Amino acid sequence: MNTDMPLAGGASGAIRAVPLTFHPRPGTVHARAVSGRFNGLRWAMAWFTQAIFYGGVWLTWRDGDVVRPALWMDIAHERLYLFDWVLWPQDALLFAFALIVAALALFFVTALAGRLFCGFACPQTVYTMMFTWVEARVEGKPAARRALDTAPWGLRKAALKGAKHALWLALAAWTAITFVGYFTPIRDLLPRLTAWDVGMWEGFWLLFYAAFTYLQAGFARESVCQHMCPYSRFQGVMTDAHTRQVGYDRLRGEPRAHARSSGAGDCVDCTICVQVCPPGIDIRNGVQYACINCGLCVDACDTVMDKVGRARGLIRYASEHVLSGRAPTAVQPRVKLYASLLALFTALGVWQMASRPEVRLDVLRDRGVLMRETADGRIENAYVLKVANLTRGAVEYVAQVEGVPGATIIGNDRLRVAANSVASLRLTVSAPDDGTLRGAQPLDIAVAPQGRRNAAAGASSRFLFP
Ligand code: SF4
Ligand code: SF4
């Protein structure tokens, strides 16, 4: 993508260079509504993603006798619940794989089809769509909204603006409650909220997220995509002339003409593609940073082409290479590289998940007593075992020791641990002191469910002789 001087065709048909602009139109952009394939797809994605976001927080999951949220980041107990899966801080490698896979998926899609994520799935875009939908219901069509913006303040303007902001605030507040509901179970949060009984952090995040949504989606809108989002800045290194993205077929469209005449291109210069554009840019000036690849100008221009009886696709998803009249090329090496890395890290993440242990063990030496000599000539060492049961049911574990000749466990060697919980066992290990071993000797400690040695977890420690 040319980031400096996009080529543009003017009404005369001559190719000229125009400077890249980041503020296509001053003030709020009031884009015209449009219907078509891409607008339908955008709303379908908005419904899909928001049904998951607003609905997911209400789902519950039964773990034995306990009913808990199905999707829950329990910060106090350091657990992430994803339906049947319960992830612990020790699963950080899985999180790392998940982040790498998400980043590679974004790179892959961008290299293949430009900023598709921005136009169809980015929360900023989706919330801006929802907020502008509310705005259009209250204030009317773009022309009426522009007129209202510039009209002097009066009863009507105050009522319309007040109604819009009240609805925006309600939407932002519900979004914030939903967001915090993924950290504090929403069925617990709501009653406390109505009784003004929320904790400091819950209160902070409720206010912060509500204000963030209200300002970002209501006021900042697409300027976030242009000035705040780092992705818009580095997308240029992931795309090239072979990347399919929304573009104007200048060869076919120029020279523009309002009426059909010999030598005129297909563009009738109706500017509807500009009027429907959320960031308010003119795609006929070439690929631009501000374009979020939403496809609304494609819908708009296809409708115009239908009306004037010309073929659709004057604006379409196509690479700059194809739009310049050359034949499509094979899949580019960078796309293949991203696809290979994506497959590799997805496989690694699945393998990591599949090989996740059922139990984890940490062994701490009892720091109060280094060792104890008994009357029958044996040495005793004490340990604290922290056993984490990662399964969905309570399990009784049995401890075993090896590595020091004659070492045995004195007293209790069993521990029952509830599902997805950690419990501690104080373990005393005794070994004969025949004078052959001195100082710190390696000792292996293991725990396993009764009769299931294959599901054991082990840890190394030291046994101290005089
Ligand atoms: S909508 Fe199509 S015909 Fe109208 S100005 Fe845009 S490119 Fe030209
Ligand atoms: S130029 Fe077209 S694809 Fe790009 S943001 Fe505007 S309407 Fe969306």
Short mmCIF file of C-alpha atoms and ligand atoms in Angstrom, two decimals:
data_model
loop_
_atom_site.label_atom_id
_atom_site.label_comp_id
_atom_site.label_asym_id
_atom_site.label_seq_id
_atom_site.Cartn_x
_atom_site.Cartn_y
_atom_site.Cartn_z
CA MET A 1 0.00 0.00 0.00
CA ASN A 2 1.25 3.42 -0.87
CA THR A 3 1.15 5.31 2.38
CA ASP A 4 2.36 8.64 1.09
CA MET A 5 0.80 9.61 -2.19
CA PRO A 6 -2.20 7.58 -3.27
CA LEU A 7 -3.05 7.85 -6.93
CA ALA A 8 -6.37 9.37 -7.78
CA GLY A 9 -8.40 9.94 -10.87
CA GLY A 10 -10.15 13.24 -11.25
CA ALA A 11 -13.16 14.13 -13.30
CA SER A 12 -10.82 14.79 -16.19
CA GLY A 13 -9.50 11.25 -16.00
CA ALA A 14 -5.92 12.37 -15.42
CA ILE A 15 -3.99 10.51 -12.75
CA ARG A 16 -2.87 12.80 -10.01
CA ALA A 17 -1.26 12.38 -6.63
CA VAL A 18 -3.20 13.55 -3.60
CA PRO A 19 -1.74 13.91 -0.10
CA LEU A 20 -2.85 11.34 2.46
CA THR A 21 -5.33 12.93 4.86
CA PHE A 22 -6.11 11.76 8.38
CA HIS A 23 -8.97 14.21 8.96
CA PRO A 24 -11.14 13.59 5.92
CA ARG A 25 -13.91 15.79 7.27
CA PRO A 26 -13.80 18.13 10.23
CA GLY A 27 -16.38 17.58 12.97
CA THR A 28 -18.61 14.55 13.50
CA VAL A 29 -19.08 12.35 10.46
CA HIS A 30 -22.77 11.56 9.97
CA ALA A 31 -22.64 8.75 7.47
CA ARG A 32 -25.62 7.92 5.31
CA ALA A 33 -27.30 4.54 5.91
CA VAL A 34 -26.81 1.91 3.26
CA SER A 35 -28.08 -1.60 2.73
CA GLY A 36 -26.32 -4.44 0.98
CA ARG A 37 -24.21 -7.55 1.48
CA PHE A 38 -21.47 -5.99 3.56
CA ASN A 39 -23.80 -3.92 5.71
CA GLY A 40 -25.78 -7.11 6.40
CA LEU A 41 -22.57 -8.97 7.24
CA ARG A 42 -21.44 -6.19 9.58
CA TRP A 43 -24.71 -6.29 11.51
CA ALA A 44 -24.66 -10.07 11.57
CA MET A 45 -21.17 -9.93 13.10
CA ALA A 46 -22.31 -7.25 15.57
CA TRP A 47 -25.27 -9.40 16.67
CA PHE A 48 -23.07 -12.49 16.88
CA THR A 49 -20.25 -10.92 18.91
CA GLN A 50 -22.57 -8.93 21.19
CA ALA A 51 -24.86 -11.90 21.80
CA ILE A 52 -21.75 -13.68 23.09
CA PHE A 53 -20.61 -10.67 25.14
CA TYR A 54 -23.95 -9.65 26.70
CA GLY A 55 -25.29 -13.21 26.93
CA GLY A 56 -22.16 -15.12 27.95
CA VAL A 57 -22.02 -13.45 31.34
CA TRP A 58 -25.37 -15.04 32.30
CA LEU A 59 -24.42 -18.63 31.44
CA THR A 60 -23.91 -21.03 34.32
CA TRP A 61 -22.07 -24.33 34.59
CA ARG A 62 -22.50 -27.19 37.04
CA ASP A 63 -19.32 -28.48 38.69
CA GLY A 64 -20.45 -31.39 40.85
CA ASP A 65 -22.78 -29.83 43.42
CA VAL A 66 -21.62 -26.30 42.64
CA VAL A 67 -23.25 -24.03 40.06
CA ARG A 68 -20.89 -21.27 38.93
CA PRO A 69 -20.61 -18.82 36.01
CA ALA A 70 -19.59 -20.64 32.83
CA LEU A 71 -17.25 -17.78 31.85
CA TRP A 72 -15.58 -16.27 34.90
CA MET A 73 -12.23 -14.69 35.70
CA ASP A 74 -12.07 -15.32 39.46
CA ILE A 75 -9.22 -12.99 40.41
CA ALA A 76 -9.46 -13.61 44.15
CA HIS A 77 -8.79 -17.36 43.69
CA GLU A 78 -6.64 -16.98 40.56
CA ARG A 79 -8.87 -19.11 38.31
CA LEU A 80 -10.23 -18.65 34.81
CA TYR A 81 -13.38 -20.67 34.19
CA LEU A 82 -14.22 -21.45 30.55
CA PHE A 83 -17.17 -23.82 30.72
CA ASP A 84 -15.60 -27.18 31.62
CA TRP A 85 -12.06 -25.87 31.67
CA VAL A 86 -10.56 -24.29 34.75
CA LEU A 87 -7.23 -22.59 34.10
CA TRP A 88 -4.71 -21.68 36.80
CA PRO A 89 -1.79 -19.23 36.85
CA GLN A 90 0.42 -22.26 36.12
CA ASP A 91 -1.32 -22.47 32.74
CA ALA A 92 0.38 -19.25 31.65
CA LEU A 93 1.92 -21.08 28.69
CA LEU A 94 -1.57 -21.77 27.38
CA PHE A 95 -2.41 -18.07 27.62
CA ALA A 96 0.80 -17.32 25.75
CA PHE A 97 -0.21 -19.75 22.98
CA ALA A 98 -3.70 -18.23 22.86
CA LEU A 99 -2.24 -14.72 22.46
CA ILE A 100 0.22 -15.85 19.79
CA VAL A 101 -2.54 -17.65 17.87
CA ALA A 102 -4.79 -14.54 18.08
CA ALA A 103 -1.97 -12.29 16.83
CA LEU A 104 -1.07 -14.68 14.00
CA ALA A 105 -4.73 -15.00 12.99
CA LEU A 106 -4.89 -11.20 12.77
CA PHE A 107 -1.69 -11.10 10.68
CA PHE A 108 -2.98 -13.85 8.41
CA VAL A 109 -6.35 -12.19 7.80
CA THR A 110 -4.71 -8.80 7.28
CA ALA A 111 -2.19 -10.15 4.78
CA LEU A 112 -4.98 -11.94 2.95
CA ALA A 113 -7.78 -9.38 3.04
CA GLY A 114 -6.63 -6.17 4.75
CA ARG A 115 -8.38 -4.70 7.79
CA LEU A 116 -11.32 -7.10 7.81
CA PHE A 117 -11.15 -7.28 11.59
CA CYS A 118 -11.54 -3.48 11.82
CA GLY A 119 -14.58 -3.35 9.60
CA PHE A 120 -16.46 -6.32 10.96
CA ALA A 121 -15.36 -7.46 14.42
CA CYS A 122 -13.39 -4.76 16.25
CA PRO A 123 -15.26 -3.68 19.42
CA GLN A 124 -14.58 -0.03 18.60
CA THR A 125 -16.30 -0.39 15.23
CA VAL A 126 -19.14 -2.48 16.62
CA TYR A 127 -19.88 -0.07 19.50
CA THR A 128 -19.65 2.91 17.18
CA MET A 129 -22.24 1.22 14.95
CA MET A 130 -24.52 0.65 17.93
CA PHE A 131 -24.15 4.23 19.19
CA THR A 132 -24.71 5.78 15.76
CA TRP A 133 -27.75 3.51 15.29
CA VAL A 134 -29.19 5.02 18.50
CA GLU A 135 -28.25 8.49 17.29
CA ALA A 136 -30.05 7.97 13.98
CA ARG A 137 -33.20 6.72 15.78
CA VAL A 138 -33.29 9.85 17.99
CA GLU A 139 -31.94 12.62 15.76
CA GLY A 140 -32.90 11.36 12.32
CA LYS A 141 -31.07 11.10 9.03
CA PRO A 142 -27.55 12.54 8.47
CA ALA A 143 -28.85 15.85 7.09
CA ALA A 144 -31.13 16.30 10.13
CA ARG A 145 -28.25 15.41 12.47
CA ARG A 146 -25.94 17.92 10.83
CA ALA A 147 -28.65 20.58 11.01
CA LEU A 148 -29.26 19.81 14.68
CA ASP A 149 -25.53 20.03 15.45
CA THR A 150 -25.32 23.55 14.03
CA ALA A 151 -28.75 24.78 15.25
CA PRO A 152 -28.84 27.14 18.24
CA TRP A 153 -29.72 25.55 21.57
CA GLY A 154 -33.44 25.41 22.27
CA LEU A 155 -36.02 23.09 23.81
CA ARG A 156 -36.09 20.69 20.83
CA LYS A 157 -32.34 20.42 20.54
CA ALA A 158 -31.96 19.92 24.31
CA ALA A 159 -34.66 17.23 24.32
CA LEU A 160 -33.17 15.31 21.38
CA LYS A 161 -29.57 15.60 22.59
CA GLY A 162 -30.65 14.75 26.15
CA ALA A 163 -32.54 11.65 24.97
CA LYS A 164 -29.59 10.51 22.86
CA HIS A 165 -27.07 10.92 25.66
CA ALA A 166 -29.38 9.24 28.17
CA LEU A 167 -29.65 6.20 25.87
CA TRP A 168 -25.90 6.24 25.24
CA LEU A 169 -25.22 6.36 28.97
CA ALA A 170 -27.64 3.49 29.61
CA LEU A 171 -25.93 1.41 26.91
CA ALA A 172 -22.48 2.29 28.26
CA ALA A 173 -23.57 1.46 31.84
CA TRP A 174 -24.98 -1.93 30.82
CA THR A 175 -21.80 -2.66 28.86
CA ALA A 176 -19.72 -1.83 31.95
CA ILE A 177 -21.91 -4.01 34.20
CA THR A 178 -21.55 -6.87 31.72
CA PHE A 179 -17.78 -6.40 31.57
CA VAL A 180 -17.39 -6.39 35.36
CA GLY A 181 -19.81 -9.34 35.48
CA TYR A 182 -17.09 -11.51 33.95
CA PHE A 183 -14.97 -10.84 37.06
CA THR A 184 -17.69 -10.71 39.73
CA PRO A 185 -20.59 -13.10 39.06
CA ILE A 186 -23.33 -10.90 37.64
CA ARG A 187 -26.08 -12.51 39.70
CA ASP A 188 -24.17 -11.38 42.77
CA LEU A 189 -23.13 -8.02 41.33
CA LEU A 190 -26.56 -6.74 40.28
CA PRO A 191 -28.30 -6.97 43.68
CA ARG A 192 -25.30 -5.36 45.35
CA LEU A 193 -25.25 -2.64 42.70
CA THR A 194 -28.90 -1.79 43.27
CA ALA A 195 -28.13 -1.60 47.01
CA TRP A 196 -25.06 0.65 46.31
CA ASP A 197 -22.87 -2.01 47.89
CA VAL A 198 -19.97 -2.59 45.51
CA GLY A 199 -16.29 -2.86 46.32
CA MET A 200 -13.75 -0.17 45.45
CA TRP A 201 -12.31 -2.01 42.43
CA GLU A 202 -15.72 -3.02 41.13
CA GLY A 203 -16.85 0.62 41.44
CA PHE A 204 -13.73 1.86 39.70
CA TRP A 205 -14.06 -0.52 36.76
CA LEU A 206 -17.79 0.11 36.41
CA LEU A 207 -17.23 3.85 36.17
CA PHE A 208 -14.10 3.56 34.04
CA TYR A 209 -15.55 1.12 31.52
CA ALA A 210 -18.85 3.01 31.25
CA ALA A 211 -17.02 6.32 30.66
CA PHE A 212 -14.63 4.60 28.23
CA THR A 213 -17.48 3.13 26.16
CA TYR A 214 -19.49 6.36 26.20
CA LEU A 215 -16.56 8.53 25.08
CA GLN A 216 -14.98 6.09 22.62
CA ALA A 217 -18.16 4.99 20.84
CA GLY A 218 -20.18 8.18 21.21
CA PHE A 219 -17.58 10.87 20.57
CA ALA A 220 -14.22 9.52 19.38
CA ARG A 221 -15.78 7.03 16.93
CA GLU A 222 -13.62 6.30 13.88
CA SER A 223 -10.92 8.75 14.96
CA VAL A 224 -9.84 6.01 17.38
CA CYS A 225 -9.11 3.84 14.34
CA GLN A 226 -6.99 6.59 12.79
CA HIS A 227 -5.19 8.14 15.76
CA MET A 228 -5.23 5.75 18.71
CA CYS A 229 -5.21 2.22 17.37
CA PRO A 230 -1.67 0.89 16.80
CA TYR A 231 -2.99 -1.74 14.40
CA SER A 232 -3.88 0.91 11.81
CA ARG A 233 -0.25 2.05 11.92
CA PHE A 234 1.47 -1.28 11.53
CA GLN A 235 -1.03 -2.87 9.13
CA GLY A 236 1.00 -1.33 6.30
CA VAL A 237 3.84 -3.78 6.90
CA MET A 238 1.43 -6.74 6.65
CA THR A 239 -0.20 -5.77 3.39
CA ASP A 240 1.16 -5.25 -0.07
CA ALA A 241 -0.13 -4.69 -3.59
CA HIS A 242 -1.42 -8.29 -3.64
CA THR A 243 -3.60 -7.95 -0.54
CA ARG A 244 -7.31 -7.93 -1.31
CA GLN A 245 -8.98 -4.91 0.22
CA VAL A 246 -11.64 -2.39 -0.67
CA GLY A 247 -10.51 -0.43 -3.71
CA TYR A 248 -11.86 1.64 -6.55
CA ASP A 249 -11.41 0.40 -10.11
CA ARG A 250 -9.97 3.58 -11.51
CA LEU A 251 -9.37 2.10 -14.95
CA ARG A 252 -13.07 1.37 -15.25
CA GLY A 253 -14.44 4.39 -13.39
CA GLU A 254 -12.49 7.27 -14.89
CA PRO A 255 -13.10 9.77 -16.29
CA ARG A 256 -16.05 10.42 -14.05
CA ALA A 257 -19.16 11.89 -15.62
CA HIS A 258 -22.64 12.62 -14.31
CA ALA A 259 -24.23 11.63 -17.61
CA ARG A 260 -23.40 8.80 -19.97
CA SER A 261 -21.26 10.09 -22.82
CA SER A 262 -18.71 8.61 -25.11
CA GLY A 263 -15.37 8.09 -23.41
CA ALA A 264 -16.86 8.51 -19.92
CA GLY A 265 -16.02 6.00 -17.21
CA ASP A 266 -18.53 4.13 -15.08
CA CYS A 267 -18.30 6.45 -12.06
CA VAL A 268 -21.24 8.86 -12.16
CA ASP A 269 -19.63 10.97 -9.43
CA CYS A 270 -22.69 10.68 -7.20
CA THR A 271 -20.40 10.68 -4.10
CA ILE A 272 -22.70 8.22 -2.34
CA CYS A 273 -19.66 6.04 -1.61
CA VAL A 274 -18.24 8.97 0.37
CA GLN A 275 -21.54 9.76 2.10
CA VAL A 276 -21.89 6.23 3.51
CA CYS A 277 -18.27 5.93 4.64
CA PRO A 278 -18.04 5.87 8.48
CA PRO A 279 -14.67 7.71 8.57
CA GLY A 280 -15.84 9.93 5.73
CA ILE A 281 -13.12 9.21 3.19
CA ASP A 282 -13.25 9.05 -0.57
CA ILE A 283 -11.95 5.62 -1.58
CA ARG A 284 -11.59 6.88 -5.14
CA ASN A 285 -8.49 8.70 -3.91
CA GLY A 286 -6.77 5.36 -3.36
CA VAL A 287 -6.13 3.06 -0.41
CA GLN A 288 -5.90 5.08 2.81
CA TYR A 289 -5.02 4.46 6.44
CA ALA A 290 -8.42 5.73 7.55
CA CYS A 291 -10.26 3.01 5.61
CA ILE A 292 -11.52 0.27 7.94
CA ASN A 293 -12.41 -2.06 5.04
CA CYS A 294 -16.07 -2.17 6.06
CA GLY A 295 -17.34 -2.54 2.50
CA LEU A 296 -20.17 -0.01 2.88
CA CYS A 297 -18.92 1.94 -0.13
CA VAL A 298 -19.04 -1.34 -2.08
CA ASP A 299 -22.72 -1.75 -1.16
CA ALA A 300 -23.42 1.89 -2.02
CA CYS A 301 -21.68 1.79 -5.38
CA ASP A 302 -23.24 -1.57 -6.33
CA THR A 303 -26.66 -0.01 -5.72
CA VAL A 304 -25.75 2.94 -7.93
CA MET A 305 -24.42 0.63 -10.65
CA ASP A 306 -27.66 -1.37 -10.53
CA LYS A 307 -29.63 1.85 -10.98
CA VAL A 308 -27.58 3.12 -13.92
CA GLY A 309 -27.49 -0.32 -15.51
CA ARG A 310 -23.77 -1.01 -15.25
CA ALA A 311 -21.90 -3.97 -13.87
CA ARG A 312 -21.35 -4.12 -10.11
CA GLY A 313 -17.86 -4.03 -8.67
CA LEU A 314 -16.64 -0.54 -9.56
CA ILE A 315 -15.64 -0.49 -5.90
CA ARG A 316 -14.84 -3.99 -4.69
CA TYR A 317 -12.54 -6.17 -2.63
CA ALA A 318 -9.54 -6.61 -4.90
CA SER A 319 -5.80 -6.15 -4.72
CA GLU A 320 -4.13 -3.02 -6.05
CA HIS A 321 -2.34 -5.37 -8.43
CA VAL A 322 -5.65 -6.53 -9.96
CA LEU A 323 -7.16 -3.03 -9.92
CA SER A 324 -4.25 -1.82 -11.98
CA GLY A 325 -5.31 -4.21 -14.75
CA ARG A 326 -2.92 -7.08 -14.12
CA ALA A 327 -3.79 -10.76 -13.67
CA PRO A 328 -4.34 -12.11 -10.14
CA THR A 329 -1.25 -13.67 -8.59
CA ALA A 330 -0.84 -16.85 -6.57
CA VAL A 331 -1.05 -16.69 -2.77
CA GLN A 332 1.86 -14.61 -1.54
CA PRO A 333 4.69 -16.19 0.52
CA ARG A 334 3.90 -14.02 3.56
CA VAL A 335 0.32 -15.37 3.62
CA LYS A 336 1.66 -18.92 3.48
CA LEU A 337 4.13 -18.11 6.26
CA TYR A 338 1.40 -16.69 8.54
CA ALA A 339 -0.84 -19.69 7.75
CA SER A 340 1.96 -22.14 8.61
CA LEU A 341 2.80 -20.36 11.86
CA LEU A 342 -0.88 -20.20 12.75
CA ALA A 343 -1.27 -23.95 12.20
CA LEU A 344 1.91 -24.67 14.16
CA PHE A 345 1.00 -22.60 17.24
CA THR A 346 -2.60 -23.83 17.19
CA ALA A 347 -1.29 -27.40 17.23
CA LEU A 348 1.12 -26.56 20.06
CA GLY A 349 -1.71 -24.99 22.07
CA VAL A 350 -3.94 -28.05 21.55
CA TRP A 351 -1.08 -30.35 22.53
CA GLN A 352 -0.37 -28.24 25.63
CA MET A 353 -4.04 -28.42 26.62
CA ALA A 354 -4.26 -32.15 25.97
CA SER A 355 -1.14 -32.89 28.02
CA ARG A 356 -2.27 -30.72 30.93
CA PRO A 357 -1.73 -32.66 34.19
CA GLU A 358 -4.57 -33.62 36.54
CA VAL A 359 -2.57 -32.74 39.62
CA ARG A 360 0.28 -30.39 40.48
CA LEU A 361 2.58 -30.63 43.48
CA ASP A 362 4.75 -28.07 45.27
CA VAL A 363 6.99 -29.18 48.13
CA LEU A 364 8.24 -26.80 50.81
CA ARG A 365 10.66 -27.83 53.51
CA ASP A 366 9.52 -27.11 57.05
CA ARG A 367 11.76 -24.17 57.85
CA GLY A 368 11.14 -24.40 61.59
CA VAL A 369 12.84 -27.80 62.01
CA LEU A 370 15.80 -28.74 59.80
CA MET A 371 15.89 -32.36 61.01
CA ARG A 372 15.29 -34.43 64.13
CA GLU A 373 17.22 -37.41 65.47
CA THR A 374 15.00 -40.05 67.10
CA ALA A 375 15.85 -42.41 69.97
CA ASP A 376 15.96 -45.43 67.61
CA GLY A 377 18.78 -43.88 65.50
CA ARG A 378 16.67 -42.52 62.64
CA ILE A 379 16.55 -39.02 61.13
CA GLU A 380 13.26 -37.23 60.48
CA ASN A 381 12.65 -34.31 58.07
CA ALA A 382 9.35 -32.42 57.74
CA TYR A 383 7.77 -31.05 54.55
CA VAL A 384 4.62 -29.21 53.52
CA LEU A 385 3.02 -30.57 50.33
CA LYS A 386 0.73 -28.25 48.38
CA VAL A 387 -1.43 -30.42 46.15
CA ALA A 388 -3.51 -28.80 43.41
CA ASN A 389 -6.36 -30.96 42.13
CA LEU A 390 -7.09 -29.80 38.55
CA THR A 391 -10.01 -32.18 37.98
CA ARG A 392 -13.77 -31.62 38.33
CA GLY A 393 -14.15 -34.05 41.26
CA ALA A 394 -12.70 -34.44 44.76
CA VAL A 395 -9.69 -36.79 44.81
CA GLU A 396 -7.85 -38.57 47.63
CA TYR A 397 -4.11 -38.49 47.01
CA VAL A 398 -1.47 -40.78 48.53
CA ALA A 399 2.10 -39.53 49.04
CA GLN A 400 5.23 -41.58 48.32
CA VAL A 401 8.96 -40.90 48.76
CA GLU A 402 12.04 -42.38 47.14
CA GLY A 403 15.68 -41.57 46.52
CA VAL A 404 16.96 -42.03 50.10
CA PRO A 405 17.54 -45.69 51.10
CA GLY A 406 15.05 -46.84 53.72
CA ALA A 407 13.06 -43.60 53.70
CA THR A 408 9.46 -44.01 54.86
CA ILE A 409 6.59 -41.69 55.68
CA ILE A 410 5.65 -41.41 59.34
CA GLY A 411 2.02 -40.73 60.11
CA ASN A 412 -0.55 -39.45 57.64
CA ASP A 413 0.32 -39.85 53.97
CA ARG A 414 -3.17 -39.11 52.52
CA LEU A 415 -4.94 -35.95 51.56
CA ARG A 416 -8.41 -35.32 50.12
CA VAL A 417 -8.55 -32.30 47.81
CA ALA A 418 -11.80 -30.80 46.53
CA ALA A 419 -12.33 -30.20 42.79
CA ASN A 420 -10.21 -27.40 41.33
CA SER A 421 -8.70 -26.64 44.74
CA VAL A 422 -5.41 -26.66 46.58
CA ALA A 423 -4.84 -28.34 49.94
CA SER A 424 -1.75 -28.83 52.15
CA LEU A 425 -0.36 -31.94 53.78
CA ARG A 426 2.33 -31.92 56.47
CA LEU A 427 4.57 -34.87 55.72
CA THR A 428 7.19 -36.40 58.00
CA VAL A 429 9.85 -38.58 56.33
CA SER A 430 12.10 -40.85 58.35
CA ALA A 431 15.33 -42.54 57.18
CA PRO A 432 17.86 -44.77 59.01
CA ASP A 433 21.15 -43.06 59.92
CA ASP A 434 23.85 -45.72 59.41
CA GLY A 435 26.57 -43.09 58.93
CA THR A 436 27.03 -43.61 55.17
CA LEU A 437 24.99 -40.56 54.06
CA ARG A 438 25.80 -37.04 55.27
CA GLY A 439 24.45 -33.55 54.56
CA ALA A 440 21.69 -32.86 52.03
CA GLN A 441 20.59 -35.85 49.94
CA PRO A 442 18.12 -35.70 47.01
CA LEU A 443 14.63 -36.92 47.84
CA ASP A 444 11.77 -37.39 45.36
CA ILE A 445 8.24 -36.88 46.63
CA ALA A 446 5.16 -37.83 44.62
CA VAL A 447 1.40 -37.79 45.09
CA ALA A 448 -1.08 -39.83 43.09
CA PRO A 449 -4.77 -40.70 43.31
CA GLN A 450 -5.26 -44.02 45.11
CA GLY A 451 -4.46 -46.79 42.62
CA ARG A 452 -3.59 -44.47 39.72
CA ARG A 453 0.17 -44.06 39.60
CA ASN A 454 -0.06 -42.86 35.98
CA ALA A 455 -1.77 -39.66 37.18
CA ALA A 456 0.99 -38.79 39.66
CA ALA A 457 2.74 -35.46 40.18
CA GLY A 458 6.24 -35.34 41.58
CA ALA A 459 8.71 -32.82 42.97
CA SER A 460 12.33 -32.94 44.09
CA SER A 461 13.49 -31.86 47.53
CA ARG A 462 16.36 -32.55 49.91
CA PHE A 463 16.65 -34.81 52.95
CA LEU A 464 19.06 -33.53 55.59
CA PHE A 465 21.36 -35.88 57.49
CA PRO A 466 23.64 -34.58 60.29
S1 SF4 B 1 -20.76 5.43 -5.52
FE1 SF4 B 1 -19.73 4.59 -7.34
S2 SF4 B 1 -20.53 5.86 -8.96
FE2 SF4 B 1 -20.98 6.98 -7.11
S3 SF4 B 1 -19.21 8.30 -6.82
FE3 SF4 B 1 -18.78 6.44 -5.71
S4 SF4 B 1 -17.60 5.22 -7.18
FE4 SF4 B 1 -18.61 6.81 -8.37
S1 SF4 B 2 -13.69 3.69 2.14
FE1 SF4 B 2 -15.29 2.14 2.02
S2 SF4 B 2 -14.43 0.35 3.04
FE2 SF4 B 2 -13.16 2.11 3.60
S3 SF4 B 2 -14.04 2.84 5.52
FE3 SF4 B 2 -15.02 4.00 3.88
S4 SF4 B 2 -16.89 2.85 3.42
FE4 SF4 B 2 -15.57 1.49 4.61
#
